[in-house]
Tab-separated table of C-alpha atoms and ligand atoms in Angstrom:
chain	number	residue	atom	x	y	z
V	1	UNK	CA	75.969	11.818	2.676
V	2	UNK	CA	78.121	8.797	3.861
V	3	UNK	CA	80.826	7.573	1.324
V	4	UNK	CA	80.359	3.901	-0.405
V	5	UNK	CA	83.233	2.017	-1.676
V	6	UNK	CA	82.758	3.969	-5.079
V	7	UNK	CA	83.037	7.860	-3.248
V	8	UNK	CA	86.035	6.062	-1.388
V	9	UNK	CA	87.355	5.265	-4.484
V	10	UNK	CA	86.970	8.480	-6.292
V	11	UNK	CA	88.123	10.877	-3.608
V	12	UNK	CA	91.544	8.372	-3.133
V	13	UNK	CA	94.774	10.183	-4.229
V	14	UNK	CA	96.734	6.914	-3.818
V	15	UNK	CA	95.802	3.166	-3.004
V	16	UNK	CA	93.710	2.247	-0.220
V	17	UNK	CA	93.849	-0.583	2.116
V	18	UNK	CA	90.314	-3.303	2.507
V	19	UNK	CA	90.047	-6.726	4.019
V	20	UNK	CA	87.376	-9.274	3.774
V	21	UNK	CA	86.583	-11.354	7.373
V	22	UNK	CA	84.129	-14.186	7.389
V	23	UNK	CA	81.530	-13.739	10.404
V	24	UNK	CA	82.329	-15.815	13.285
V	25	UNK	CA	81.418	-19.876	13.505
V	26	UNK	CA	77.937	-20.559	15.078
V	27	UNK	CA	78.730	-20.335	19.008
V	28	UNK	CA	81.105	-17.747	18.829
V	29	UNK	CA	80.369	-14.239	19.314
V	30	UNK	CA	81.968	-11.097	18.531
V	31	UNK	CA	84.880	-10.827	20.403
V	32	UNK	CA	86.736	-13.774	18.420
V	33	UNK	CA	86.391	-11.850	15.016
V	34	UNK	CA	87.362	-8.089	16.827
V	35	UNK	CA	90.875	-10.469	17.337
V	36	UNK	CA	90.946	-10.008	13.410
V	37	UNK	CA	89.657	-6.680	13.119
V	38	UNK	CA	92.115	-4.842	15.964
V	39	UNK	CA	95.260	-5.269	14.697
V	40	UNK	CA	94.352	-3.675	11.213
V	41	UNK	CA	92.617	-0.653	12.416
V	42	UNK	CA	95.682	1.595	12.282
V	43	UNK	CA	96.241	0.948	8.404
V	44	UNK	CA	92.450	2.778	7.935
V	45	UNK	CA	90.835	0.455	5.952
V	46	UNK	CA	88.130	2.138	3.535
V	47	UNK	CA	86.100	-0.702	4.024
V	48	UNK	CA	85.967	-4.377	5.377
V	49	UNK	CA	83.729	-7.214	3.485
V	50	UNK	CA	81.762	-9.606	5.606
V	51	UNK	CA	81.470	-13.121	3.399
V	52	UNK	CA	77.885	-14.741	3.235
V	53	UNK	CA	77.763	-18.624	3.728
V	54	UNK	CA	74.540	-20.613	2.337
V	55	UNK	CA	73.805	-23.877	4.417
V	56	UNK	CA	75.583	-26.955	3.861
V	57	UNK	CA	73.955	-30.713	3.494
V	58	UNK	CA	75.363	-32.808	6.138
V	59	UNK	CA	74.700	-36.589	6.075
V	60	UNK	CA	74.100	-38.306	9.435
V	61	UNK	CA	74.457	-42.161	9.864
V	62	UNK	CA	71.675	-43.670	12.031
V	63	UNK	CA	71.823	-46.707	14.606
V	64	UNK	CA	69.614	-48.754	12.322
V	65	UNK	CA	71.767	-48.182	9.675
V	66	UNK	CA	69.535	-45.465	7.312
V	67	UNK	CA	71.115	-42.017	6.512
V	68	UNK	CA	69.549	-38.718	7.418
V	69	UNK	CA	69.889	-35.588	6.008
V	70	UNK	CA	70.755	-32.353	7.992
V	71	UNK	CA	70.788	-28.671	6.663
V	72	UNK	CA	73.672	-26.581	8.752
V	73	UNK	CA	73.912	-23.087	8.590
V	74	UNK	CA	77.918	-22.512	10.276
V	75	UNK	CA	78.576	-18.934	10.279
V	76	UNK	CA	75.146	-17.228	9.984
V	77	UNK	CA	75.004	-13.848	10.835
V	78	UNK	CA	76.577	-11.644	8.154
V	79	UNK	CA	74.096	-8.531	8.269
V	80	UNK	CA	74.568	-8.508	12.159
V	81	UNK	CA	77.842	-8.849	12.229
V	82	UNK	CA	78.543	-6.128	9.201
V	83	UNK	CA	75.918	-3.697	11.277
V	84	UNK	CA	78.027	-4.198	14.539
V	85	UNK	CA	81.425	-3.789	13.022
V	86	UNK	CA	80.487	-0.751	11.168
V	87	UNK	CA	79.042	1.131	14.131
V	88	UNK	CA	81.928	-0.027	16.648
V	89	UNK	CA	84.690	0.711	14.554
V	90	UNK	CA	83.219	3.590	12.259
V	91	UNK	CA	84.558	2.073	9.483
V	92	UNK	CA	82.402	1.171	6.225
V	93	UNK	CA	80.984	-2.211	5.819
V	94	UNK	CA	80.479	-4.392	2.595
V	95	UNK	CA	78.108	-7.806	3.305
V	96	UNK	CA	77.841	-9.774	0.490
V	97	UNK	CA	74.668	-11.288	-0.756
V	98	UNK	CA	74.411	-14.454	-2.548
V	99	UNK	CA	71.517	-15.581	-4.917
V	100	UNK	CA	71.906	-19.404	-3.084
V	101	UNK	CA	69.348	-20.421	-0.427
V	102	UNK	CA	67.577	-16.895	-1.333
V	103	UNK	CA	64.124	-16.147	-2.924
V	104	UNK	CA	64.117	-12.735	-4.683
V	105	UNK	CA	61.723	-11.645	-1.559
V	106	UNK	CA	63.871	-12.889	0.789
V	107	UNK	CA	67.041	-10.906	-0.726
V	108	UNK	CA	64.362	-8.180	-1.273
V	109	UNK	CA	63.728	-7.929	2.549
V	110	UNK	CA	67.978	-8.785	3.203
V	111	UNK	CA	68.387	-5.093	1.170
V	112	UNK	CA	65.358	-3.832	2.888
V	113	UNK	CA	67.243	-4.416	6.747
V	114	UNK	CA	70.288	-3.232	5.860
V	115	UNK	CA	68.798	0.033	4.396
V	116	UNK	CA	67.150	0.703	7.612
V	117	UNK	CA	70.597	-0.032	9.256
V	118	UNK	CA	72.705	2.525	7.617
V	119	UNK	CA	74.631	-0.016	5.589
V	120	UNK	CA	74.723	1.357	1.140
V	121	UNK	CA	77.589	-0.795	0.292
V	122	UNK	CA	76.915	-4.843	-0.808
V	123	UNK	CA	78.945	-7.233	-2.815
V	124	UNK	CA	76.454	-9.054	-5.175
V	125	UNK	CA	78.188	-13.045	-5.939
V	126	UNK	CA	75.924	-16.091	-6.830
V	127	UNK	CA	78.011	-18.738	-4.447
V	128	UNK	CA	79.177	-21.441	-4.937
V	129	UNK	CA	77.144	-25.047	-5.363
V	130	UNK	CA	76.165	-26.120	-1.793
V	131	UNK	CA	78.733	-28.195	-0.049
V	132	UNK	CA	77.860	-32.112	-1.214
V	133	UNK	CA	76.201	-30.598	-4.310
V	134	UNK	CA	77.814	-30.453	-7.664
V	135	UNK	CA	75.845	-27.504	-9.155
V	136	UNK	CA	74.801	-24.497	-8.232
V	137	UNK	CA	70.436	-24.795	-8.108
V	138	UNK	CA	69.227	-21.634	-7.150
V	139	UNK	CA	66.116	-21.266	-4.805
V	140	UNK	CA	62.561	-22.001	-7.095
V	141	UNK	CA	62.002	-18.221	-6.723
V	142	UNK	CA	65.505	-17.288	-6.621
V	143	UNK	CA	68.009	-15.329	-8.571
V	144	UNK	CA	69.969	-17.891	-11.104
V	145	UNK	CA	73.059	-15.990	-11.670
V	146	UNK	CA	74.880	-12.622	-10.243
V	147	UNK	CA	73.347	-10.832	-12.723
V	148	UNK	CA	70.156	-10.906	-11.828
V	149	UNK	CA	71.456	-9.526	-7.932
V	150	UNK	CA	72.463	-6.969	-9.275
V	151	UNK	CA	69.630	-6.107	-11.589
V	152	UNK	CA	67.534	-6.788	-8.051
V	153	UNK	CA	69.605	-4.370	-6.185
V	154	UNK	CA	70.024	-1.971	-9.079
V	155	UNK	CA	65.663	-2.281	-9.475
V	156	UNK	CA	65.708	-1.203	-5.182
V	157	UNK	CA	68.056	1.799	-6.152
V	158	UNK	CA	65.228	3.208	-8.956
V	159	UNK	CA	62.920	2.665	-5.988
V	160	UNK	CA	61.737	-0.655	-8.062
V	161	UNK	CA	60.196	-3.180	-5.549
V	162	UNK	CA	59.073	-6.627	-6.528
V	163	UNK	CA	55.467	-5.755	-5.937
V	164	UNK	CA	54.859	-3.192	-8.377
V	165	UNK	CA	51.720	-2.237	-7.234
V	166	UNK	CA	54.094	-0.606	-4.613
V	167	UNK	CA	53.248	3.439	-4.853
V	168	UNK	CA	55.723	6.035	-3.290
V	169	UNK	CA	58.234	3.736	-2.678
V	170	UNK	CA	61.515	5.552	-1.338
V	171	UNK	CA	64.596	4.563	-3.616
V	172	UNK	CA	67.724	2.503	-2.255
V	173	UNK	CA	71.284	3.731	-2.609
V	174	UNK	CA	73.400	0.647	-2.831
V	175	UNK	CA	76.861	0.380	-4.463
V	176	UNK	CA	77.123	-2.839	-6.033
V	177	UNK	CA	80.370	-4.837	-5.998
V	178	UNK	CA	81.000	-8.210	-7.840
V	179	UNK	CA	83.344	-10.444	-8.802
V	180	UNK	CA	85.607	-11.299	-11.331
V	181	UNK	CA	88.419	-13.657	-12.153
V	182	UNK	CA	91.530	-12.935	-13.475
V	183	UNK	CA	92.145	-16.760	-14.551
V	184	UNK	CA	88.415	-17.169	-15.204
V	185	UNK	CA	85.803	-18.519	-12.950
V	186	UNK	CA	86.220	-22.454	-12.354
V	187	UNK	CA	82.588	-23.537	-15.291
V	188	UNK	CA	83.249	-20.740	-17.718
V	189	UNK	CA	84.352	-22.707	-20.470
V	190	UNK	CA	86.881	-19.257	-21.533
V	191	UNK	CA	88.002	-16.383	-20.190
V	192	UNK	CA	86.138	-14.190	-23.292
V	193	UNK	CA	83.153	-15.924	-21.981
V	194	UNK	CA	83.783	-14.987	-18.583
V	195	UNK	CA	84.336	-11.278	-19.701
V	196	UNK	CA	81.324	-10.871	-21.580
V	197	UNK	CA	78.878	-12.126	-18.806
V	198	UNK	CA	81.110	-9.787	-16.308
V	199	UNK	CA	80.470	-6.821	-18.371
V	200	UNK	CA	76.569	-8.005	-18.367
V	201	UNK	CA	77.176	-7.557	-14.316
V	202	UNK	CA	78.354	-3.793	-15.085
V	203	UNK	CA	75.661	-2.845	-17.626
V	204	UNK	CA	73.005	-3.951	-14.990
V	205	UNK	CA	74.336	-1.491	-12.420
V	206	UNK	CA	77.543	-2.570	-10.766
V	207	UNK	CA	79.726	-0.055	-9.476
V	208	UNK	CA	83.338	-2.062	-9.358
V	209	UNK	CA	84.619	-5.465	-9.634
V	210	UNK	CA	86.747	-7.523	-6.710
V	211	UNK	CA	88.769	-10.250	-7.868
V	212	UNK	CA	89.479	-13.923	-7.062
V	213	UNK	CA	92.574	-14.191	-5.777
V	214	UNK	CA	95.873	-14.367	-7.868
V	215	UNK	CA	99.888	-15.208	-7.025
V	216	UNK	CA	100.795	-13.770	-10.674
V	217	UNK	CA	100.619	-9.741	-11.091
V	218	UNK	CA	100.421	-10.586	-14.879
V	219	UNK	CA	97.227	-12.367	-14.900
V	220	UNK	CA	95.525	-9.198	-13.087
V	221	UNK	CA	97.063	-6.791	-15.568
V	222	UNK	CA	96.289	-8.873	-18.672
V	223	UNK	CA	92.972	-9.349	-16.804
V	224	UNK	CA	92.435	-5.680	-16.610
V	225	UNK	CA	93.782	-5.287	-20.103
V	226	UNK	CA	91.182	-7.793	-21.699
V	227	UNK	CA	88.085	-5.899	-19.409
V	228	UNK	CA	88.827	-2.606	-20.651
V	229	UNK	CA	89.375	-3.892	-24.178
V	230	UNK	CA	85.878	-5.015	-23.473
V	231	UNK	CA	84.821	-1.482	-22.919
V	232	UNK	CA	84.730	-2.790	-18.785
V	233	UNK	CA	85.403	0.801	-17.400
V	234	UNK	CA	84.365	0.514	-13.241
V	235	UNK	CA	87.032	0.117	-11.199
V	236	UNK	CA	88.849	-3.291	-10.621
V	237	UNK	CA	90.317	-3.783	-6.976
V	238	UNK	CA	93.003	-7.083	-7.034
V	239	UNK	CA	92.094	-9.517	-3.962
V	240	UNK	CA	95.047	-11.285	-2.219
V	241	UNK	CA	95.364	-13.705	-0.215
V	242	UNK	CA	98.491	-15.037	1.305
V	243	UNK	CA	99.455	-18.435	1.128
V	244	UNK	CA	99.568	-19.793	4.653
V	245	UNK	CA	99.656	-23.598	4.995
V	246	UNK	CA	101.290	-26.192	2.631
V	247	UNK	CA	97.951	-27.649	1.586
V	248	UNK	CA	97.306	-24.874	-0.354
V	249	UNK	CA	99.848	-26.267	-3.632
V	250	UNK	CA	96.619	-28.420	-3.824
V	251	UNK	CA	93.208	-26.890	-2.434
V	252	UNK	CA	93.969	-23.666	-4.410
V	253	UNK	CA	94.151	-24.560	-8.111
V	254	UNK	CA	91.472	-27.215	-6.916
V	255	UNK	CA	89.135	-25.016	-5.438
V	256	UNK	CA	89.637	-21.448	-6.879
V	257	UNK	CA	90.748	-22.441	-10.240
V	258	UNK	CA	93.811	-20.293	-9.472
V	259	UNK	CA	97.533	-21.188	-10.686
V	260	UNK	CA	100.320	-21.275	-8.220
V	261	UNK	CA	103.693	-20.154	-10.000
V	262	UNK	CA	106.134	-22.122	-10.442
V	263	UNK	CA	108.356	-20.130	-8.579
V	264	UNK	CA	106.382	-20.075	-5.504
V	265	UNK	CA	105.740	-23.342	-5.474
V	266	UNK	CA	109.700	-23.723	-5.385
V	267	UNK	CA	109.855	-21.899	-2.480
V	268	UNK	CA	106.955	-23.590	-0.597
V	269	UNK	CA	108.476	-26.602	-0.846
V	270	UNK	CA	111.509	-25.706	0.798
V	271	UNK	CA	109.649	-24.710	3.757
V	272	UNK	CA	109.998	-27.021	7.046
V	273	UNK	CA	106.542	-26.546	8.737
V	274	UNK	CA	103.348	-24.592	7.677
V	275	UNK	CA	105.138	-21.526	10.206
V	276	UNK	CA	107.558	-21.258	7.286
V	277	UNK	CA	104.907	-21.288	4.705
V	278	UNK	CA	102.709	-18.234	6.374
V	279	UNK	CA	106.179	-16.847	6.641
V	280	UNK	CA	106.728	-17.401	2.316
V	281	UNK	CA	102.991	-16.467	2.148
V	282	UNK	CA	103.605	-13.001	4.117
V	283	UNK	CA	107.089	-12.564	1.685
V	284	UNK	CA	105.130	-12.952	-1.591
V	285	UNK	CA	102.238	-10.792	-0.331
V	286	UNK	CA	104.162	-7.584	0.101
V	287	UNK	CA	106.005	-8.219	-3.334
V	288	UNK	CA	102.944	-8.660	-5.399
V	289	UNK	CA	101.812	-5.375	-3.250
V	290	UNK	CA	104.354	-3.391	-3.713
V	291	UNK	CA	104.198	-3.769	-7.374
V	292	UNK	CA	100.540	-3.456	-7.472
V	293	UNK	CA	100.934	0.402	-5.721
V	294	UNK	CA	103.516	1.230	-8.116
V	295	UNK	CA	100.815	0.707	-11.114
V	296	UNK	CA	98.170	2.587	-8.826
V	297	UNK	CA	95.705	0.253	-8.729
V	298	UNK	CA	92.849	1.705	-6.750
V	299	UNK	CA	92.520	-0.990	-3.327
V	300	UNK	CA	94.838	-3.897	-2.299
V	301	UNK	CA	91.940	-5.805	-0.806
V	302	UNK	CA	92.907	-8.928	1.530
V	303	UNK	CA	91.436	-12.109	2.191
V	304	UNK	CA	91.797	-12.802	5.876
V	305	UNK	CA	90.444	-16.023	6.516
V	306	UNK	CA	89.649	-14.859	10.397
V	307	UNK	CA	93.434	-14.674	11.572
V	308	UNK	CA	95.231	-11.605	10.522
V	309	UNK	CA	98.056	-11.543	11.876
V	310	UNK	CA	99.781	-12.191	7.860
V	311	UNK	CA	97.938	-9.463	6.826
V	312	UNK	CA	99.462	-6.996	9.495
V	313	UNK	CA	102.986	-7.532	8.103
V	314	UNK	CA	102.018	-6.717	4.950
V	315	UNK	CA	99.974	-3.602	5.702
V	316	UNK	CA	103.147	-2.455	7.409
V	317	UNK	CA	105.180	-3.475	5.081
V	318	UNK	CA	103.475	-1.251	2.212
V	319	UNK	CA	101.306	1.103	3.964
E	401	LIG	P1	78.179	-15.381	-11.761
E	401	LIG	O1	78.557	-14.005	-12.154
E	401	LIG	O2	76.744	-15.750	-11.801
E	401	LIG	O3	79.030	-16.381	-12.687
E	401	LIG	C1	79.031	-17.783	-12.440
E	401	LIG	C2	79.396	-18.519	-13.712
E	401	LIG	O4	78.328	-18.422	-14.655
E	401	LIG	C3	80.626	-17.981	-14.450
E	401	LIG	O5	81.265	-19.068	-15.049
E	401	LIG	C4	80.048	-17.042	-15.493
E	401	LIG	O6	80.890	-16.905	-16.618
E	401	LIG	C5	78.734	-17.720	-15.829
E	401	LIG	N1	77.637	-16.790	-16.108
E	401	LIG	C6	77.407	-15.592	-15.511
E	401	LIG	N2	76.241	-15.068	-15.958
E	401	LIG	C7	75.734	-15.959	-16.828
E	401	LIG	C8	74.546	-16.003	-17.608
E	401	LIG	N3	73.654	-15.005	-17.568
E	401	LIG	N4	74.332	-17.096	-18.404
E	401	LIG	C9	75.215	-18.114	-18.435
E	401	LIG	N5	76.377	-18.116	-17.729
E	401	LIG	C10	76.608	-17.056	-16.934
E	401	LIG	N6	80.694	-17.181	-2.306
E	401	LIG	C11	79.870	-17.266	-1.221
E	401	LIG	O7	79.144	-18.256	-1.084
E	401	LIG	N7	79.835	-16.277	-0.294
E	401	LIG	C12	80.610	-15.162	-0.384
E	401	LIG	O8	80.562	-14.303	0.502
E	401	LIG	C13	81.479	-15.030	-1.515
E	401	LIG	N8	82.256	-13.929	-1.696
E	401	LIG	C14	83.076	-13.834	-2.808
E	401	LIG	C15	83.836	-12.680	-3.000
E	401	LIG	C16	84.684	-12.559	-4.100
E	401	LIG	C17	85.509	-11.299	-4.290
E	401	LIG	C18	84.781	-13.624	-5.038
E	401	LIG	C19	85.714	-13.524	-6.210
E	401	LIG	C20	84.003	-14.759	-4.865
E	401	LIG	C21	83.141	-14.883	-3.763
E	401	LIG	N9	82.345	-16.011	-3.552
E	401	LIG	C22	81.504	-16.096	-2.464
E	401	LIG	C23	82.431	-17.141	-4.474
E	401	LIG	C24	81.393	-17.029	-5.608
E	401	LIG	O9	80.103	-17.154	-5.065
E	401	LIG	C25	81.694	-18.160	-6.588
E	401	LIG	O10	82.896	-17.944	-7.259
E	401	LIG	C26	80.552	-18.493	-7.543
E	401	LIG	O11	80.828	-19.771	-8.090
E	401	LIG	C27	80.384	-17.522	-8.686
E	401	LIG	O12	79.896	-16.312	-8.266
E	401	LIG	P2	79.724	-15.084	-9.297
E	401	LIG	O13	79.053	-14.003	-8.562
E	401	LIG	O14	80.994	-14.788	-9.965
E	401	LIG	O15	78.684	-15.766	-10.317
């Protein structure tokens, strides 16, 4: 049987190399996200993550001065996509699945296609609010909160479908992924809060846990630390993503609820143009790698953003 990120995992005898690429914008087709994937096929990745993005509420201001609102869907596509990277590069696939925008049908029949399309691995987040929304509102028949994905998903696996009048139904074999954050997640109001309703993710049937990004080793080995005090014991695979333009001092603590260090903010400053700053970004990257291998932790899993070129010099830096 084909391996999932968990088998990958398990059979590893040192750390293994992932990325995450975001499926191409609407009117582009493949060949602008095989620019990201080429140049990181020779460091074997174990598996590459295809990001999910819900539709966003765009305002449109009429002649006769009314506003009208637009629903935009910018990068659809993430099963296809996942489906045609995995059987043109070989290489295992991870799409994630969001509980925004979906009914618990609709994800049903999501799980249901990429069953019948070879693909066992998914990473199960809620998303974020929609863009021009300040909370998250799930769909009326939707799923509220990760949890509940992965129960879903974890339901398919036992060969649990939503109709339960359902006989001989053939059982699913997904390995769930989720997320966590090593500086907590931007509404948990602490990060033993955070912890606990992680640990709900594992105890529903997650397999391993990705996190948010971080520019501070410590905070993902006190994060660790607190998880397995918490009796957390899946694997936890650190997420990185290089710093690459000089907006970032900002839009990351903003957005991510992610500290910069000090340090590193130092050093961005000092840079001339945002060519200096992907430069810094690649710099700190293979540090914080290089000391992640050393404590064995099981994937260095990179954010790519689309343009990998940054994460190149890394791989070859510590690959
Ligand atoms: P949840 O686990 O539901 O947690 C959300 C918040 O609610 C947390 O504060 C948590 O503490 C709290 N909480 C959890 N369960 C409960 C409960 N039962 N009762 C009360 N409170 C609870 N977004 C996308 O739109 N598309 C993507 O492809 C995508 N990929 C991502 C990949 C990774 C590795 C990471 C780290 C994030 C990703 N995101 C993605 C962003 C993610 O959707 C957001 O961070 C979102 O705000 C939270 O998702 P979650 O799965 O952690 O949610």
């Amino acid at each position: 049987m084909e391996e999932r990120v968990i088998e990958h995992i398990a059979k590893a005898t040192k750390t293994l190399f992932s990325f995450e690429l975001l499926p191409p914008l609407k009117g582009q087709d493949f060949e602008s996200i095989q620019k990201a994937i080429d140049p990181l096929i020779e460091f074997n990745p174990s598996f590459i993550n295809i990001t999910y993005h819900q539709e966003e509420v765009v305002y449109e201001n009429l002649s006769n001065g009314l506003i009208k609102k637009h629903t935009v869907r910018k990068r659809p596509g993430t099963v296809g996509i996942a489906a045609a990277i995995k059987y043109r590069y070989g290489v295992n696939v991870v799409p994630h699945i969001i509980c925004g925008g979906f009914t618990r049908e609709e994800t049903e029949n999501a799980l249901i296609d990429l069953q019948f399309l070879g693909i066992n691995d998914v990473l199960a987040v809620r998303g974020d609010p929609q863009v021009g929304m300040k909370k998250f509102i799930p769909e009326p028949e939707g799923n509220q909160h990760a949890v509940e994905l992965v129960e879903q998903i974890s339901n398919l696996n036992k060969g649990i479908y939503l109709d339960e009048e359902l006989l001989n139904t053939r059982s699913m074999n997904f390995c769930i992924g989720v997320a966590g954050y090593p500086e907590k997640h931007g509404e948990s109001p602490n990060i033993d809060s955070d912890i606990h309703f992680l640990k709900k993710k594992i105890q529903a049937g997650a397999h391993y846990i990705v996190t948010q990004m971080f520019y501070d080793n410590k905070k993902y080995f006190d994060f660790v630390d607190r998880c397995r005090a918490e009796g957390i014991t899946v694997p936890i695979i650190p997420g990185l993503k290089p710093i690459t333009i000089m907006d970032q001092i900002v839009s990351i603590p903003k957005t991510f609820n992610v500290d910069i260090p000090a340090r590193l903010v130092k050093e961005m400053l000092k840079c001339k143009n945002n060519m200096e700053v992907r430069e810094l970004g690649v710099e700190w990257a293979i540090q914080q790698s290089k000391e992640l291998i050393e404590r064995n932790v099981p994937v260095l899993h990179f954010y790519t953003m689309g343009r990998s070129d940054n994460i190149r010099k890394i791989a070859k830096a510590v690959f």
